[in-house]
C-alpha cells in the first residue's frame, strides 16, 4: 500500500493522532447525551396528569377569600371542571361559571399550569370537598378539602356591668381563632361610634396576642351617668359583641336589676298567712282574731 494525498492506496483514510483523539471525545459525549436523553424520557406521561405537589387541604377564615389550586400538566385540549362534592354541583368549566353564586370563579395561571378556584367572602357552609376534574376518558379527579375557621368574639365579663360613678372601666373585646387580624375594630356607644378625641376621657388600645388572638380594649376614665348604655365591639370581618354598662351614683347594683315586674309583698299578707296556718289547728274564729290583731299592730308600728 502506498500513501497518496493523505490516503492509503487501499482506499482507507489515514487518521492522525489528533483526529483519533477528537473521534474518541465525540463518541464519549454522544454516549453521555444519549444516556441523558434516555433518562429524561423514562416515565414520561403521554397525556394530562396532576402535579403530585398539589395541596389537598386549604384553610381559610370566615369572610375572607379562598383559593383552591389544581395543577394539571400536559392538559392539551382537555377541559378542567370544578365540582362541589356535597351536592355534585358543577361550579366552573374552564373559565366559564355554571352557578348563580358569583362568589365562585376559576382562572388559569399559565406559567404554573394551575387552574385555581376562587371562593369570595367564604361562608361556613362553603366548607367541604371540591373536585378538580379533567375531561379525559375515564375522568381524572383531584380532591381538595376547604376548611373554614370561624373566629369567636366576646366582651369579657357579664352582659350587664355595674361601676361606680367616677371610676375607670375597661371593656375588653377578645377575638380568638382569627387567622387574619381585623383591618379595624370600631366601638359604638348606643349606636354612635366612639372616637378618641380626648385621651383624658377615653382611650382605645389594640393588641395582637399570639397568631390567632386580637384584643381591643376601650378604657373610660372618670365615668359619669352619660357613659351608661350599650357598648358594641364591631370588627371589620366578623359579627359584633355588646355589653350594657350601668354607672351607679351610690345605689346598690341590685336596685338597678329590679324591674316593674319584681315581686313585692302585699301589706298584711304575712299576717293573713299566719292566720290561715292557725286555722288548721285551732277554731276558725280564734285564728281570724289573731290574724286581724297582728295586722292592726303592724299598721300601727309602721306609722
PDB file of C-alpha atoms in Angstrom:
ATOM      1  CA  UNK A   1       0.000   0.000   0.000  1.00  0.00           C
ATOM      2  CA  UNK A   2       1.244   3.487  -0.889  1.00  0.00           C
ATOM      3  CA  UNK A   3       0.305   6.881   0.545  1.00  0.00           C
ATOM      4  CA  UNK A   4      -1.205   9.447  -1.773  1.00  0.00           C
ATOM      5  CA  UNK A   5      -2.512  12.849  -0.524  1.00  0.00           C
ATOM      6  CA  UNK A   6      -3.060  11.554   2.981  1.00  0.00           C
ATOM      7  CA  UNK A   7      -4.898   8.422   1.779  1.00  0.00           C
ATOM      8  CA  UNK A   8      -3.791   4.882   1.593  1.00  0.00           C
ATOM      9  CA  UNK A   9      -3.930   3.131  -1.769  1.00  0.00           C
ATOM     10  CA  UNK A  10      -6.389   0.603  -0.440  1.00  0.00           C
ATOM     11  CA  UNK A  11      -8.971   3.434  -0.043  1.00  0.00           C
ATOM     12  CA  UNK A  12      -8.738   3.744   3.781  1.00  0.00           C
ATOM     13  CA  UNK A  13      -8.215   7.137   5.432  1.00  0.00           C
ATOM     14  CA  UNK A  14      -5.062   7.590   7.390  1.00  0.00           C
ATOM     15  CA  UNK A  15      -6.011   9.156  10.765  1.00  0.00           C
ATOM     16  CA  UNK A  16      -3.530  11.294  12.593  1.00  0.00           C
ATOM     17  CA  UNK A  17      -3.308  11.053  16.421  1.00  0.00           C
ATOM     18  CA  UNK A  18      -5.292  14.327  16.783  1.00  0.00           C
ATOM     19  CA  UNK A  19      -8.071  13.049  14.602  1.00  0.00           C
ATOM     20  CA  UNK A  20      -8.269   9.845  16.654  1.00  0.00           C
ATOM     21  CA  UNK A  21      -8.478  11.881  19.864  1.00  0.00           C
ATOM     22  CA  UNK A  22     -11.313  14.039  18.502  1.00  0.00           C
ATOM     23  CA  UNK A  23     -13.178  10.945  17.353  1.00  0.00           C
ATOM     24  CA  UNK A  24     -12.874   9.371  20.816  1.00  0.00           C
ATOM     25  CA  UNK A  25     -14.115  12.501  22.583  1.00  0.00           C
ATOM     26  CA  UNK A  26     -17.017  12.774  20.159  1.00  0.00           C
ATOM     27  CA  UNK A  27     -18.006   9.196  20.938  1.00  0.00           C
ATOM     28  CA  UNK A  28     -17.872   9.815  24.693  1.00  0.00           C
ATOM     29  CA  UNK A  29     -20.046  12.941  24.556  1.00  0.00           C
ATOM     30  CA  UNK A  30     -22.521  11.376  22.191  1.00  0.00           C
ATOM     31  CA  UNK A  31     -22.927   8.450  24.554  1.00  0.00           C
ATOM     32  CA  UNK A  32     -23.473  10.803  27.512  1.00  0.00           C
ATOM     33  CA  UNK A  33     -26.153  12.759  25.680  1.00  0.00           C
ATOM     34  CA  UNK A  34     -27.875   9.572  24.623  1.00  0.00           C
ATOM     35  CA  UNK A  35     -27.886   8.290  28.195  1.00  0.00           C
ATOM     36  CA  UNK A  36     -29.276  11.618  29.394  1.00  0.00           C
ATOM     37  CA  UNK A  37     -31.989  11.515  26.761  1.00  0.00           C
ATOM     38  CA  UNK A  38     -32.996   8.017  27.829  1.00  0.00           C
ATOM     39  CA  UNK A  39     -33.143   9.108  31.454  1.00  0.00           C
ATOM     40  CA  UNK A  40     -35.136  12.214  30.595  1.00  0.00           C
ATOM     41  CA  UNK A  41     -37.852  10.365  28.719  1.00  0.00           C
ATOM     42  CA  UNK A  42     -38.168   7.465  31.148  1.00  0.00           C
ATOM     43  CA  UNK A  43     -41.625   7.515  32.825  1.00  0.00           C
ATOM     44  CA  UNK A  44     -42.901  10.482  30.793  1.00  0.00           C
ATOM     45  CA  UNK A  45     -46.735  10.856  30.837  1.00  0.00           C
ATOM     46  CA  UNK A  46     -48.435  10.549  27.481  1.00  0.00           C
ATOM     47  CA  UNK A  47     -51.408  12.762  28.492  1.00  0.00           C
ATOM     48  CA  UNK A  48     -52.683  15.078  31.254  1.00  0.00           C
ATOM     49  CA  UNK A  49     -51.632  14.413  34.828  1.00  0.00           C
ATOM     50  CA  UNK A  50     -51.911  16.155  38.179  1.00  0.00           C
ATOM     51  CA  UNK A  51     -48.807  17.636  39.706  1.00  0.00           C
ATOM     52  CA  UNK A  52     -48.164  15.440  42.783  1.00  0.00           C
ATOM     53  CA  UNK A  53     -47.117  18.518  44.801  1.00  0.00           C
ATOM     54  CA  UNK A  54     -50.623  19.993  44.585  1.00  0.00           C
ATOM     55  CA  UNK A  55     -52.128  20.530  48.055  1.00  0.00           C
ATOM     56  CA  UNK A  56     -55.168  18.612  49.267  1.00  0.00           C
ATOM     57  CA  UNK A  57     -56.114  20.944  52.144  1.00  0.00           C
ATOM     58  CA  UNK A  58     -56.828  24.653  52.263  1.00  0.00           C
ATOM     59  CA  UNK A  59     -57.742  26.502  55.473  1.00  0.00           C
ATOM     60  CA  UNK A  60     -59.245  29.969  55.386  1.00  0.00           C
ATOM     61  CA  UNK A  61     -61.133  32.312  57.682  1.00  0.00           C
ATOM     62  CA  UNK A  62     -64.807  33.139  57.545  1.00  0.00           C
ATOM     63  CA  UNK A  63     -65.438  36.198  55.371  1.00  0.00           C
ATOM     64  CA  UNK A  64     -62.108  36.092  53.511  1.00  0.00           C
ATOM     65  CA  UNK A  65     -61.283  34.789  50.005  1.00  0.00           C
ATOM     66  CA  UNK A  66     -60.184  31.180  49.436  1.00  0.00           C
ATOM     67  CA  UNK A  67     -58.044  29.934  46.531  1.00  0.00           C
ATOM     68  CA  UNK A  68     -58.074  26.233  45.641  1.00  0.00           C
ATOM     69  CA  UNK A  69     -55.226  25.310  43.243  1.00  0.00           C
ATOM     70  CA  UNK A  70     -55.236  22.430  40.758  1.00  0.00           C
ATOM     71  CA  UNK A  71     -52.002  21.896  38.795  1.00  0.00           C
ATOM     72  CA  UNK A  72     -52.586  19.937  35.579  1.00  0.00           C
ATOM     73  CA  UNK A  73     -49.620  19.164  33.352  1.00  0.00           C
ATOM     74  CA  UNK A  74     -49.857  18.391  29.623  1.00  0.00           C
ATOM     75  CA  UNK A  75     -53.536  19.335  29.554  1.00  0.00           C
ATOM     76  CA  UNK A  76     -53.655  19.658  25.783  1.00  0.00           C
ATOM     77  CA  UNK A  77     -57.203  20.240  24.527  1.00  0.00           C
ATOM     78  CA  UNK A  78     -58.893  18.802  27.636  1.00  0.00           C
ATOM     79  CA  UNK A  79     -61.180  20.804  29.920  1.00  0.00           C
ATOM     80  CA  UNK A  80     -60.888  21.383  33.649  1.00  0.00           C
ATOM     81  CA  UNK A  81     -64.028  21.484  35.788  1.00  0.00           C
ATOM     82  CA  UNK A  82     -64.571  22.321  39.441  1.00  0.00           C
ATOM     83  CA  UNK A  83     -67.343  20.390  41.227  1.00  0.00           C
ATOM     84  CA  UNK A  84     -68.673  20.860  44.765  1.00  0.00           C
ATOM     85  CA  UNK A  85     -68.860  17.401  46.255  1.00  0.00           C
ATOM     86  CA  UNK A  86     -71.659  17.895  48.835  1.00  0.00           C
ATOM     87  CA  UNK A  87     -74.278  18.471  46.141  1.00  0.00           C
ATOM     88  CA  UNK A  88     -72.364  17.438  42.964  1.00  0.00           C
ATOM     89  CA  UNK A  89     -72.929  20.958  41.594  1.00  0.00           C
ATOM     90  CA  UNK A  90     -70.693  21.914  38.656  1.00  0.00           C
ATOM     91  CA  UNK A  91     -69.204  25.270  39.594  1.00  0.00           C
ATOM     92  CA  UNK A  92     -66.965  26.035  36.620  1.00  0.00           C
ATOM     93  CA  UNK A  93     -65.753  24.534  33.342  1.00  0.00           C
ATOM     94  CA  UNK A  94     -62.502  26.102  32.225  1.00  0.00           C
ATOM     95  CA  UNK A  95     -63.134  29.860  32.627  1.00  0.00           C
ATOM     96  CA  UNK A  96     -66.923  29.616  32.483  1.00  0.00           C
ATOM     97  CA  UNK A  97     -69.019  29.708  35.685  1.00  0.00           C
ATOM     98  CA  UNK A  98     -72.051  27.394  35.930  1.00  0.00           C
ATOM     99  CA  UNK A  99     -73.531  28.520  39.240  1.00  0.00           C
ATOM    100  CA  UNK A 100     -75.659  31.564  40.070  1.00  0.00           C
ATOM    101  CA  UNK A 101     -73.441  32.364  43.049  1.00  0.00           C
ATOM    102  CA  UNK A 102     -70.943  34.878  41.668  1.00  0.00           C
ATOM    103  CA  UNK A 103     -68.564  34.250  44.559  1.00  0.00           C
ATOM    104  CA  UNK A 104     -67.157  31.337  42.537  1.00  0.00           C
ATOM    105  CA  UNK A 105     -64.720  31.879  39.683  1.00  0.00           C
ATOM    106  CA  UNK A 106     -61.958  29.832  38.009  1.00  0.00           C
ATOM    107  CA  UNK A 107     -58.862  31.193  36.318  1.00  0.00           C
ATOM    108  CA  UNK A 108     -55.665  29.778  34.811  1.00  0.00           C
ATOM    109  CA  UNK A 109     -52.126  30.747  35.763  1.00  0.00           C
ATOM    110  CA  UNK A 110     -50.381  29.562  32.598  1.00  0.00           C
ATOM    111  CA  UNK A 111     -46.843  29.841  33.944  1.00  0.00           C
ATOM    112  CA  UNK A 112     -47.615  27.134  36.526  1.00  0.00           C
ATOM    113  CA  UNK A 113     -50.349  25.183  34.666  1.00  0.00           C
ATOM    114  CA  UNK A 114     -52.621  25.870  37.635  1.00  0.00           C
ATOM    115  CA  UNK A 115     -56.404  26.100  37.422  1.00  0.00           C
ATOM    116  CA  UNK A 116     -57.483  27.956  40.585  1.00  0.00           C
ATOM    117  CA  UNK A 117     -61.000  28.064  42.013  1.00  0.00           C
ATOM    118  CA  UNK A 118     -61.638  31.337  43.828  1.00  0.00           C
ATOM    119  CA  UNK A 119     -64.315  31.492  46.537  1.00  0.00           C
ATOM    120  CA  UNK A 120     -65.012  35.049  47.635  1.00  0.00           C
ATOM    121  CA  UNK A 121     -66.279  36.026  51.091  1.00  0.00           C
ATOM    122  CA  UNK A 122     -66.166  32.459  52.379  1.00  0.00           C
ATOM    123  CA  UNK A 123     -69.150  31.300  54.401  1.00  0.00           C
ATOM    124  CA  UNK A 124     -69.303  28.474  56.942  1.00  0.00           C
ATOM    125  CA  UNK A 125     -71.372  26.344  54.543  1.00  0.00           C
ATOM    126  CA  UNK A 126     -68.583  26.518  51.935  1.00  0.00           C
ATOM    127  CA  UNK A 127     -66.508  24.060  53.968  1.00  0.00           C
ATOM    128  CA  UNK A 128     -66.071  20.612  52.431  1.00  0.00           C
ATOM    129  CA  UNK A 129     -64.519  18.817  49.467  1.00  0.00           C
ATOM    130  CA  UNK A 130     -64.116  20.215  45.966  1.00  0.00           C
ATOM    131  CA  UNK A 131     -63.233  18.135  42.916  1.00  0.00           C
ATOM    132  CA  UNK A 132     -60.913  19.305  40.159  1.00  0.00           C
ATOM    133  CA  UNK A 133     -61.865  17.121  37.181  1.00  0.00           C
ATOM    134  CA  UNK A 134     -60.124  16.712  33.796  1.00  0.00           C
ATOM    135  CA  UNK A 135     -62.215  15.624  30.808  1.00  0.00           C
ATOM    136  CA  UNK A 136     -60.148  12.572  29.913  1.00  0.00           C
ATOM    137  CA  UNK A 137     -61.677   9.144  29.351  1.00  0.00           C
ATOM    138  CA  UNK A 138     -62.019   7.932  32.035  1.00  0.00           C
ATOM    139  CA  UNK A 139     -62.244  11.185  34.023  1.00  0.00           C
ATOM    140  CA  UNK A 140     -59.327  12.238  36.206  1.00  0.00           C
ATOM    141  CA  UNK A 141     -60.043  13.864  39.579  1.00  0.00           C
ATOM    142  CA  UNK A 142     -58.103  15.666  42.287  1.00  0.00           C
ATOM    143  CA  UNK A 143     -59.877  16.499  45.565  1.00  0.00           C
ATOM    144  CA  UNK A 144     -59.187  19.475  47.810  1.00  0.00           C
ATOM    145  CA  UNK A 145     -60.767  19.979  51.245  1.00  0.00           C
ATOM    146  CA  UNK A 146     -61.679  23.524  52.212  1.00  0.00           C
ATOM    147  CA  UNK A 147     -61.632  24.161  55.965  1.00  0.00           C
ATOM    148  CA  UNK A 148     -63.389  27.305  57.225  1.00  0.00           C
ATOM    149  CA  UNK A 149     -62.275  28.726  60.554  1.00  0.00           C
ATOM    150  CA  UNK A 150     -64.962  30.748  62.362  1.00  0.00           C
ATOM    151  CA  UNK A 151     -63.415  33.243  64.819  1.00  0.00           C
ATOM    152  CA  UNK A 152     -65.060  33.786  68.190  1.00  0.00           C
ATOM    153  CA  UNK A 153     -65.757  37.238  69.616  1.00  0.00           C
ATOM    154  CA  UNK A 154     -66.769  38.223  73.139  1.00  0.00           C
ATOM    155  CA  UNK A 155     -66.558  41.088  75.603  1.00  0.00           C
ATOM    156  CA  UNK A 156     -65.102  39.753  78.820  1.00  0.00           C
ATOM    157  CA  UNK A 157     -67.341  39.788  81.880  1.00  0.00           C
ATOM    158  CA  UNK A 158     -71.098  39.779  82.347  1.00  0.00           C
ATOM    159  CA  UNK A 159     -73.546  41.089  79.763  1.00  0.00           C
ATOM    160  CA  UNK A 160     -74.506  43.775  82.331  1.00  0.00           C
ATOM    161  CA  UNK A 161     -71.649  45.646  84.001  1.00  0.00           C
ATOM    162  CA  UNK A 162     -72.069  47.902  87.069  1.00  0.00           C
ATOM    163  CA  UNK A 163     -69.460  50.508  88.021  1.00  0.00           C
ATOM    164  CA  UNK A 164     -69.364  53.411  90.452  1.00  0.00           C
ATOM    165  CA  UNK A 165     -69.526  56.930  89.109  1.00  0.00           C
ATOM    166  CA  UNK A 166     -66.061  58.460  88.802  1.00  0.00           C
ATOM    167  CA  UNK A 167     -64.266  55.120  88.472  1.00  0.00           C
ATOM    168  CA  UNK A 168     -62.276  53.839  85.475  1.00  0.00           C
ATOM    169  CA  UNK A 169     -63.756  50.996  83.446  1.00  0.00           C
ATOM    170  CA  UNK A 170     -62.129  48.742  80.852  1.00  0.00           C
ATOM    171  CA  UNK A 171     -64.192  46.909  78.233  1.00  0.00           C
ATOM    172  CA  UNK A 172     -62.155  44.124  76.616  1.00  0.00           C
ATOM    173  CA  UNK A 173     -63.247  42.722  73.276  1.00  0.00           C
ATOM    174  CA  UNK A 174     -61.404  39.441  72.600  1.00  0.00           C
ATOM    175  CA  UNK A 175     -61.328  37.801  69.151  1.00  0.00           C
ATOM    176  CA  UNK A 176     -59.915  34.264  69.059  1.00  0.00           C
ATOM    177  CA  UNK A 177     -59.296  31.702  66.287  1.00  0.00           C
ATOM    178  CA  UNK A 178     -58.670  34.598  63.919  1.00  0.00           C
ATOM    179  CA  UNK A 179     -56.176  33.682  61.185  1.00  0.00           C
ATOM    180  CA  UNK A 180     -56.226  37.234  59.875  1.00  0.00           C
ATOM    181  CA  UNK A 181     -56.124  40.296  62.089  1.00  0.00           C
ATOM    182  CA  UNK A 182     -59.150  42.562  61.522  1.00  0.00           C
ATOM    183  CA  UNK A 183     -58.410  45.624  59.418  1.00  0.00           C
ATOM    184  CA  UNK A 184     -60.121  47.652  62.132  1.00  0.00           C
ATOM    185  CA  UNK A 185     -62.253  47.269  65.273  1.00  0.00           C
ATOM    186  CA  UNK A 186     -64.794  50.019  65.972  1.00  0.00           C
ATOM    187  CA  UNK A 187     -66.554  50.673  69.282  1.00  0.00           C
ATOM    188  CA  UNK A 188     -70.078  52.097  69.405  1.00  0.00           C
ATOM    189  CA  UNK A 189     -71.961  53.669  72.336  1.00  0.00           C
ATOM    190  CA  UNK A 190     -75.726  53.494  71.860  1.00  0.00           C
ATOM    191  CA  UNK A 191     -75.206  53.369  68.091  1.00  0.00           C
ATOM    192  CA  UNK A 192     -72.692  56.234  67.872  1.00  0.00           C
ATOM    193  CA  UNK A 193     -69.061  55.445  67.102  1.00  0.00           C
ATOM    194  CA  UNK A 194     -66.670  56.049  69.991  1.00  0.00           C
ATOM    195  CA  UNK A 195     -63.807  58.331  68.918  1.00  0.00           C
ATOM    196  CA  UNK A 196     -60.647  59.187  70.842  1.00  0.00           C
ATOM    197  CA  UNK A 197     -60.936  62.961  70.769  1.00  0.00           C
ATOM    198  CA  UNK A 198     -59.951  63.350  74.413  1.00  0.00           C
ATOM    199  CA  UNK A 199     -57.444  60.790  75.690  1.00  0.00           C
ATOM    200  CA  UNK A 200     -58.045  62.022  79.227  1.00  0.00           C
ATOM    201  CA  UNK A 201     -61.606  60.725  78.940  1.00  0.00           C
ATOM    202  CA  UNK A 202     -61.389  57.734  76.558  1.00  0.00           C
ATOM    203  CA  UNK A 203     -58.666  55.508  75.142  1.00  0.00           C
ATOM    204  CA  UNK A 204     -58.817  52.551  72.724  1.00  0.00           C
ATOM    205  CA  UNK A 205     -55.987  50.026  72.526  1.00  0.00           C
ATOM    206  CA  UNK A 206     -55.437  47.209  70.040  1.00  0.00           C
ATOM    207  CA  UNK A 207     -53.146  44.249  70.752  1.00  0.00           C
ATOM    208  CA  UNK A 208     -52.310  41.073  68.831  1.00  0.00           C
ATOM    209  CA  UNK A 209     -51.654  38.092  71.108  1.00  0.00           C
ATOM    210  CA  UNK A 210     -50.119  35.015  69.533  1.00  0.00           C
ATOM    211  CA  UNK A 211     -51.067  34.037  65.996  1.00  0.00           C
ATOM    212  CA  UNK A 212     -54.848  33.969  66.290  1.00  0.00           C
ATOM    213  CA  UNK A 213     -55.988  36.365  69.032  1.00  0.00           C
ATOM    214  CA  UNK A 214     -56.759  40.087  68.843  1.00  0.00           C
ATOM    215  CA  UNK A 215     -57.797  42.202  71.841  1.00  0.00           C
ATOM    216  CA  UNK A 216     -59.380  45.656  71.621  1.00  0.00           C
ATOM    217  CA  UNK A 217     -59.706  47.490  74.924  1.00  0.00           C
ATOM    218  CA  UNK A 218     -61.978  50.501  75.467  1.00  0.00           C
ATOM    219  CA  UNK A 219     -60.955  52.481  78.567  1.00  0.00           C
ATOM    220  CA  UNK A 220     -63.322  55.074  80.031  1.00  0.00           C
ATOM    221  CA  UNK A 221     -61.752  57.361  82.653  1.00  0.00           C
ATOM    222  CA  UNK A 222     -63.830  59.093  85.363  1.00  0.00           C
ATOM    223  CA  UNK A 223     -67.154  57.561  84.353  1.00  0.00           C
ATOM    224  CA  UNK A 224     -70.320  59.615  84.611  1.00  0.00           C
ATOM    225  CA  UNK A 225     -74.004  58.870  84.179  1.00  0.00           C
ATOM    226  CA  UNK A 226     -73.712  59.825  80.483  1.00  0.00           C
ATOM    227  CA  UNK A 227     -71.389  56.860  79.981  1.00  0.00           C
ATOM    228  CA  UNK A 228     -74.160  54.383  80.782  1.00  0.00           C
ATOM    229  CA  UNK A 229     -75.638  52.458  77.873  1.00  0.00           C
ATOM    230  CA  UNK A 230     -74.917  49.797  75.265  1.00  0.00           C
ATOM    231  CA  UNK A 231     -71.335  49.330  74.066  1.00  0.00           C
ATOM    232  CA  UNK A 232     -70.691  47.320  70.889  1.00  0.00           C
ATOM    233  CA  UNK A 233     -67.379  45.958  69.608  1.00  0.00           C
ATOM    234  CA  UNK A 234     -67.525  45.681  65.797  1.00  0.00           C
ATOM    235  CA  UNK A 235     -64.563  44.161  63.843  1.00  0.00           C
ATOM    236  CA  UNK A 236     -64.184  44.631  60.100  1.00  0.00           C
ATOM    237  CA  UNK A 237     -64.695  40.969  59.180  1.00  0.00           C
ATOM    238  CA  UNK A 238     -66.847  39.490  61.968  1.00  0.00           C
ATOM    239  CA  UNK A 239     -70.103  39.774  63.841  1.00  0.00           C
ATOM    240  CA  UNK A 240     -70.225  42.209  66.756  1.00  0.00           C
ATOM    241  CA  UNK A 241     -70.457  41.744  70.539  1.00  0.00           C
ATOM    242  CA  UNK A 242     -72.225  44.016  73.039  1.00  0.00           C
ATOM    243  CA  UNK A 243     -72.367  44.787  76.743  1.00  0.00           C
ATOM    244  CA  UNK A 244     -74.656  47.022  78.829  1.00  0.00           C
ATOM    245  CA  UNK A 245     -72.824  49.411  81.151  1.00  0.00           C
ATOM    246  CA  UNK A 246     -74.527  50.875  84.250  1.00  0.00           C
ATOM    247  CA  UNK A 247     -72.826  53.797  86.007  1.00  0.00           C
ATOM    248  CA  UNK A 248     -74.177  53.925  89.562  1.00  0.00           C
ATOM    249  CA  UNK A 249     -74.382  57.007  91.753  1.00  0.00           C
ATOM    250  CA  UNK A 250     -74.163  55.329  95.135  1.00  0.00           C
ATOM    251  CA  UNK A 251     -77.121  52.946  94.692  1.00  0.00           C
ATOM    252  CA  UNK A 252     -76.712  49.209  95.054  1.00  0.00           C
ATOM    253  CA  UNK A 253     -76.492  47.221  91.785  1.00  0.00           C
ATOM    254  CA  UNK A 254     -79.452  45.075  92.866  1.00  0.00           C
ATOM    255  CA  UNK A 255     -81.672  48.154  92.732  1.00  0.00           C
ATOM    256  CA  UNK A 256     -80.850  48.520  89.029  1.00  0.00           C
ATOM    257  CA  UNK A 257     -81.853  44.952  88.262  1.00  0.00           C
ATOM    258  CA  UNK A 258     -85.360  45.158  89.753  1.00  0.00           C
ATOM    259  CA  UNK A 259     -87.942  45.972  87.138  1.00  0.00           C
ATOM    260  CA  UNK A 260     -91.627  46.738  87.251  1.00  0.00           C
ATOM    261  CA  UNK A 261     -92.378  43.031  87.359  1.00  0.00           C
ATOM    262  CA  UNK A 262     -90.385  42.463  90.523  1.00  0.00           C
ATOM    263  CA  UNK A 263     -92.478  40.782  93.215  1.00  0.00           C
ATOM    264  CA  UNK A 264     -93.383  42.994  96.203  1.00  0.00           C
ATOM    265  CA  UNK A 265     -95.213  41.798  99.379  1.00  0.00           C
ATOM    266  CA  UNK A 266     -98.881  42.746  99.867  1.00  0.00           C
ATOM    267  CA  UNK A 267     -99.459  44.656 103.168  1.00  0.00           C
ATOM    268  CA  UNK A 268    -100.785  42.335 105.870  1.00  0.00           C
ATOM    269  CA  UNK A 269    -100.252  39.239 103.662  1.00  0.00           C
ATOM    270  CA  UNK A 270     -97.785  37.644 106.080  1.00  0.00           C
ATOM    271  CA  UNK A 271    -100.218  38.058 108.968  1.00  0.00           C
ATOM    272  CA  UNK A 272    -103.046  36.548 106.948  1.00  0.00           C
ATOM    273  CA  UNK A 273    -100.774  33.591 106.202  1.00  0.00           C
ATOM    274  CA  UNK A 274    -100.222  33.122 109.924  1.00  0.00           C
ATOM    275  CA  UNK A 275    -103.986  33.181 110.479  1.00  0.00           C
ATOM    276  CA  UNK A 276    -104.577  30.590 107.786  1.00  0.00           C
ATOM    277  CA  UNK A 277    -101.921  28.421 109.346  1.00  0.00           C
ATOM    278  CA  UNK A 278    -103.565  28.635 112.755  1.00  0.00           C
ATOM    279  CA  UNK A 279    -106.938  27.772 111.259  1.00  0.00           C
ATOM    280  CA  UNK A 280    -105.627  24.322 110.511  1.00  0.00           C
ATOM    281  CA  UNK A 281    -105.152  23.513 114.190  1.00  0.00           C
ATOM    282  CA  UNK A 282    -107.443  25.963 116.121  1.00  0.00           C
ATOM    283  CA  UNK A 283    -111.063  27.134 115.905  1.00  0.00           C
ATOM    284  CA  UNK A 284    -111.571  29.445 112.888  1.00  0.00           C
ATOM    285  CA  UNK A 285    -112.863  32.361 114.959  1.00  0.00           C
ATOM    286  CA  UNK A 286    -109.724  32.344 117.118  1.00  0.00           C
ATOM    287  CA  UNK A 287    -107.419  32.159 114.093  1.00  0.00           C
ATOM    288  CA  UNK A 288    -109.130  35.104 112.351  1.00  0.00           C
ATOM    289  CA  UNK A 289    -108.953  37.159 115.550  1.00  0.00           C
ATOM    290  CA  UNK A 290    -105.214  36.543 115.872  1.00  0.00           C
ATOM    291  CA  UNK A 291    -104.583  37.453 112.207  1.00  0.00           C
ATOM    292  CA  UNK A 292    -106.547  40.704 112.427  1.00  0.00           C
ATOM    293  CA  UNK A 293    -104.842  41.667 115.682  1.00  0.00           C
ATOM    294  CA  UNK A 294    -101.378  41.141 114.203  1.00  0.00           C
ATOM    295  CA  UNK A 295    -102.307  43.155 111.102  1.00  0.00           C
ATOM    296  CA  UNK A 296    -103.532  46.099 113.213  1.00  0.00           C
ATOM    297  CA  UNK A 297    -100.381  46.068 115.352  1.00  0.00           C
ATOM    298  CA  UNK A 298     -98.222  46.032 112.215  1.00  0.00           C
ATOM    299  CA  UNK A 299    -100.006  49.064 110.722  1.00  0.00           C
ATOM    300  CA  UNK A 300     -99.663  50.983 113.984  1.00  0.00           C
ATOM    301  CA  UNK A 301     -95.963  50.289 114.206  1.00  0.00           C
ATOM    302  CA  UNK A 302     -95.484  51.295 110.554  1.00  0.00           C
ATOM    303  CA  UNK A 303     -96.949  54.704 111.326  1.00  0.00           C
TER     304      UNK A 303
END
